[in-house]
Short mmCIF file of C-alpha atoms in Angstrom, two decimals:
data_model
loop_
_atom_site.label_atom_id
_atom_site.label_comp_id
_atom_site.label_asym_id
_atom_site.label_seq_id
_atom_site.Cartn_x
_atom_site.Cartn_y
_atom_site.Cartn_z
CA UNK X 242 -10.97 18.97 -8.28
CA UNK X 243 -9.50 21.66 -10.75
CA UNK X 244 -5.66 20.23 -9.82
CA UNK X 245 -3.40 20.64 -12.94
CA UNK X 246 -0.80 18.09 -13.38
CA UNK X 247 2.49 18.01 -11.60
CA UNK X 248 5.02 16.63 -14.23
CA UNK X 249 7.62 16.24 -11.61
CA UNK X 250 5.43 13.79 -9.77
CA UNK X 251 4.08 11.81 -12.80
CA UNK X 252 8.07 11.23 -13.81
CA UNK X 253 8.67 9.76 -10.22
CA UNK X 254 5.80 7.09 -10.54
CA UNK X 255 6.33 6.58 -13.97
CA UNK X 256 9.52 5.64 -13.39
CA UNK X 257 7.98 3.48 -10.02
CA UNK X 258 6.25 1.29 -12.56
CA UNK X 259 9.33 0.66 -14.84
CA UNK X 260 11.46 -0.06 -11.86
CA UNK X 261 8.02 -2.48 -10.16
CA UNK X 262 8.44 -3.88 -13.83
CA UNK X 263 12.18 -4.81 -13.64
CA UNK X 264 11.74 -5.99 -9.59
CA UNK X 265 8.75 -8.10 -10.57
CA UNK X 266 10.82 -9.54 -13.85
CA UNK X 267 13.74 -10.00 -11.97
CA UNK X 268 11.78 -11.65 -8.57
CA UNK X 269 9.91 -14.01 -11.02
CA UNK X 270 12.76 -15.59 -12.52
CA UNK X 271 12.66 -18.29 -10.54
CA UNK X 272 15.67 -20.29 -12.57
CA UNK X 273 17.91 -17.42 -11.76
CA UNK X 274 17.37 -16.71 -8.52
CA UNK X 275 19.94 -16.72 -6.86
CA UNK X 276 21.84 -14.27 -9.50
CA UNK X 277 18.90 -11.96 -9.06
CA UNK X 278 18.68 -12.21 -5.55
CA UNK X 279 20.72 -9.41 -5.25
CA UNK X 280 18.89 -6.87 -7.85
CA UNK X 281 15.65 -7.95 -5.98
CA UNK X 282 17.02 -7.09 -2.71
CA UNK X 283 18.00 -3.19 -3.97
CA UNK X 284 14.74 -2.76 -5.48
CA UNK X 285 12.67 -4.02 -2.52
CA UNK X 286 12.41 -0.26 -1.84
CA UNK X 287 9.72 -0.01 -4.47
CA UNK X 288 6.52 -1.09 -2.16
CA UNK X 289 7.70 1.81 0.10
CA UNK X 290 7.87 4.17 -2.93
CA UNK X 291 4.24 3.10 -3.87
CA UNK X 292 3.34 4.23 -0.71
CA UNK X 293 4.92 7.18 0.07
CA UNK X 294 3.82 8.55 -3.05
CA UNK X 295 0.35 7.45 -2.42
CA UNK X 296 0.58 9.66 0.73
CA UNK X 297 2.20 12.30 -0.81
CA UNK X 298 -0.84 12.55 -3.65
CA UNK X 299 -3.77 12.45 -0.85
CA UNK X 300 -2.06 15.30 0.75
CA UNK X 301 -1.52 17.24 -2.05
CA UNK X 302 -4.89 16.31 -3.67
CA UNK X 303 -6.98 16.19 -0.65
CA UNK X 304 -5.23 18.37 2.15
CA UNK X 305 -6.62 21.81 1.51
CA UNK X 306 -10.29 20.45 0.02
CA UNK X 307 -10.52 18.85 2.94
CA UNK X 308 -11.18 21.85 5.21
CA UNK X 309 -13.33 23.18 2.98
CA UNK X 310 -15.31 20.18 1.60
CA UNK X 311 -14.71 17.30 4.01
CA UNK X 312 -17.53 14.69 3.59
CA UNK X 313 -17.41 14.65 -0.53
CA UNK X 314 -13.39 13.72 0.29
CA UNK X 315 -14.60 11.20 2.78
CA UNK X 316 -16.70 9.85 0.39
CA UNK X 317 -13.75 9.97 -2.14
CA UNK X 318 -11.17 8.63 -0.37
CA UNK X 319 -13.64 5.77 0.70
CA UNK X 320 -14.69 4.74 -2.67
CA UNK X 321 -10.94 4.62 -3.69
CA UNK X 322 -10.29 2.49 -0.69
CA UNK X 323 -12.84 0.03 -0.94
CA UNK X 324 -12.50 -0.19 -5.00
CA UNK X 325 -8.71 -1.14 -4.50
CA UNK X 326 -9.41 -3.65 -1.96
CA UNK X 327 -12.36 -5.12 -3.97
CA UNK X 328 -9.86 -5.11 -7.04
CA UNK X 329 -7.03 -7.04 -4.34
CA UNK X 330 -9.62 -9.32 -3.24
CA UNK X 331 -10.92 -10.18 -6.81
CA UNK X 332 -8.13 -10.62 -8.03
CA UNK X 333 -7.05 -12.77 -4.93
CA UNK X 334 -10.10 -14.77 -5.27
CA UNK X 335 -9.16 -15.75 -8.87
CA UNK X 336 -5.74 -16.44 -8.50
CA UNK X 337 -7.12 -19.16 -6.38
CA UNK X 338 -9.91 -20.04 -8.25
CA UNK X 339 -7.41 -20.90 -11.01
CA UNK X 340 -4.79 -21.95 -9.05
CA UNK X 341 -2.33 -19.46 -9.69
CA UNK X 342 -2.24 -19.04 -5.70
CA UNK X 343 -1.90 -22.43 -3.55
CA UNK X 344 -5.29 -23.01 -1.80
CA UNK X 345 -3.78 -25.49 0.57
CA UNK X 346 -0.93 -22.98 1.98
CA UNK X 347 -3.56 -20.59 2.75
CA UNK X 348 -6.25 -23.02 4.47
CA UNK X 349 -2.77 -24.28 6.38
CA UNK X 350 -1.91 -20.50 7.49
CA UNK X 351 -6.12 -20.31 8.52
CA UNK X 352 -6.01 -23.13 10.71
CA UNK X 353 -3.03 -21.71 12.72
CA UNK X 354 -3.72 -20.12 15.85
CA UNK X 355 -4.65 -16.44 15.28
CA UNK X 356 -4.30 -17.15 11.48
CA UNK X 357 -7.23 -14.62 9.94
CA UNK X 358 -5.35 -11.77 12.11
CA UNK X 359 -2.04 -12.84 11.11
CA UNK X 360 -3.74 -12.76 7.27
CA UNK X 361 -4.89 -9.58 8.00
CA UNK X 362 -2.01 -7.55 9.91
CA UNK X 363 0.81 -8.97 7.59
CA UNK X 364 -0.42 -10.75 4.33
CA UNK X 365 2.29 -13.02 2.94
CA UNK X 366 3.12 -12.54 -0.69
CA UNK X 367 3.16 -16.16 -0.94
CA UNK X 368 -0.30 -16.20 0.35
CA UNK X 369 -1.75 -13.41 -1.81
CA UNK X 370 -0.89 -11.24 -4.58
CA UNK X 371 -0.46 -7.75 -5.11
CA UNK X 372 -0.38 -6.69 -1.90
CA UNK X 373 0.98 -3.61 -2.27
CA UNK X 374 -2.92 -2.99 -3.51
CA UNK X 375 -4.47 -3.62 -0.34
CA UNK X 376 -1.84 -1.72 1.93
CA UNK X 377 -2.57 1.32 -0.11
CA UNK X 378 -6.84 0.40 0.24
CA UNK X 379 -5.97 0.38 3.79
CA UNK X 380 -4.09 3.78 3.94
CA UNK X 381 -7.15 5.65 1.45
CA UNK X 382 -9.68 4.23 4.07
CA UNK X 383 -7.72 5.71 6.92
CA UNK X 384 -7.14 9.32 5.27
CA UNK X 385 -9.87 11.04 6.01
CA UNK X 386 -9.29 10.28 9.59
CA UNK X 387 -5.42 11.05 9.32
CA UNK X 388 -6.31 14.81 7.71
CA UNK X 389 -7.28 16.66 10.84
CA UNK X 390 -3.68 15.30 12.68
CA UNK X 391 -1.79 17.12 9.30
CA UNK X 392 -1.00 20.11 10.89
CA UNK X 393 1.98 20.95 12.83
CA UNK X 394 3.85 18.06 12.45
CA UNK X 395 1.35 15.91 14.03
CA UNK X 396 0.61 13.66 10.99
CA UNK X 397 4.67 12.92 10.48
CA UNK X 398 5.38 12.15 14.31
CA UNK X 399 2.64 9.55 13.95
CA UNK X 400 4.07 8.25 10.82
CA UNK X 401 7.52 8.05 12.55
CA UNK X 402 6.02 6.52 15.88
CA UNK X 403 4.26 3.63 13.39
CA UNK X 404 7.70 2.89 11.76
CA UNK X 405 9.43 2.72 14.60
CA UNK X 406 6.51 0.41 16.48
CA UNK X 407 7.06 -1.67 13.55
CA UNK X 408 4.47 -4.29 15.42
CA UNK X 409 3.50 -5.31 11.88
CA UNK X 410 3.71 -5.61 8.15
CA UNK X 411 0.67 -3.28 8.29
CA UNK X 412 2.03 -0.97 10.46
CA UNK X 413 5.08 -0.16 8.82
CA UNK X 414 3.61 -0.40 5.44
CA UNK X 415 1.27 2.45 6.44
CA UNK X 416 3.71 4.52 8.33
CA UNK X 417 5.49 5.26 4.70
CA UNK X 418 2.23 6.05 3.29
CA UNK X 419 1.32 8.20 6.54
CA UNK X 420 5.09 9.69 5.80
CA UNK X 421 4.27 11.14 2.38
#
């Protein structure tokens, strides 16, 4: 790839896992929760962050080798994609293996009409964790499509027109990352 580092950007998501660290601490907490309520609620921004950065990496990173090289970043940005959602699966998989996750509030959630879909447009973090992981899965499976619409403004009307749909968690989840 033959990118050097931007030390601007690796401050911003360094300091996107301390403040994921303090949300997480702070949404956890369950004894406190209402005194934390409020803390949680200013950091919720940090799954749009996540996102928005991711966005703003793959264009940076993949943008310009895309025109020049455009099935070995397919293949890339694929491989990325499906590891992440293997690793959100896996892990999803053995959080209710070992019960971490309640089986019975996701078989409940299946068995309602349209369920899967509903599982699949908008995951519930009580039905799954880290979803942040598959949102941004979703998004690197999507880039190489998104690349051609990058030029002249194309790429951030759509992201704007997804936000503003808003028809689902995974909509407006990916408009942020479509945004960066």
């Amino acid at each position: 790839m033959g990118h050097s580092r931007i030390q601007e950007l690796d401050d911003i998501k360094s300091s996107l896992v301390l403040i994921m660290l303090v949300f997480h601490s702070a949404s956890g907490l369950t004894r406190h929760a209402e005194t934390l309520a409020p803390i949680c609620s200013a950091l919720f921004f940090i799954h749009y962050a996540f996102l928005m950065v991711t966005g703003l990496l793959c264009g940076i990173h993949y943008g310009a080798e895309a025109q020049t090289d455009a099935r070995q970043v397919k293949r890339r940005l694929w491989s990325r994609g499906a590891k992440l959602l293997g690793l959100f699966l896996g892990i999803n998989l053995l959080f209710y293996g070992v019960r971490i996750l309640p089986f019975v509030k996701l078989q409940q959630a299946l068995a309602q009409e349209g369920g899967l879909l509903q599982l699949v447009w908008a995951p519930a973090g009580s039905l799954v964790a880290f979803e942040i992981l598959y949102f941004i899965a979703l998004f690197l499976l999507l880039v190489p499509f998104l690349i051609p619409w990058a030029r002249d403004w194309m790429l951030f009307i759509i992201g704007f027109g997804l936000m503003f749909w808003n028809h689902s968690t995974l909509t407006f989840c990916l408009s942020w990352a479509v945004l960066g």
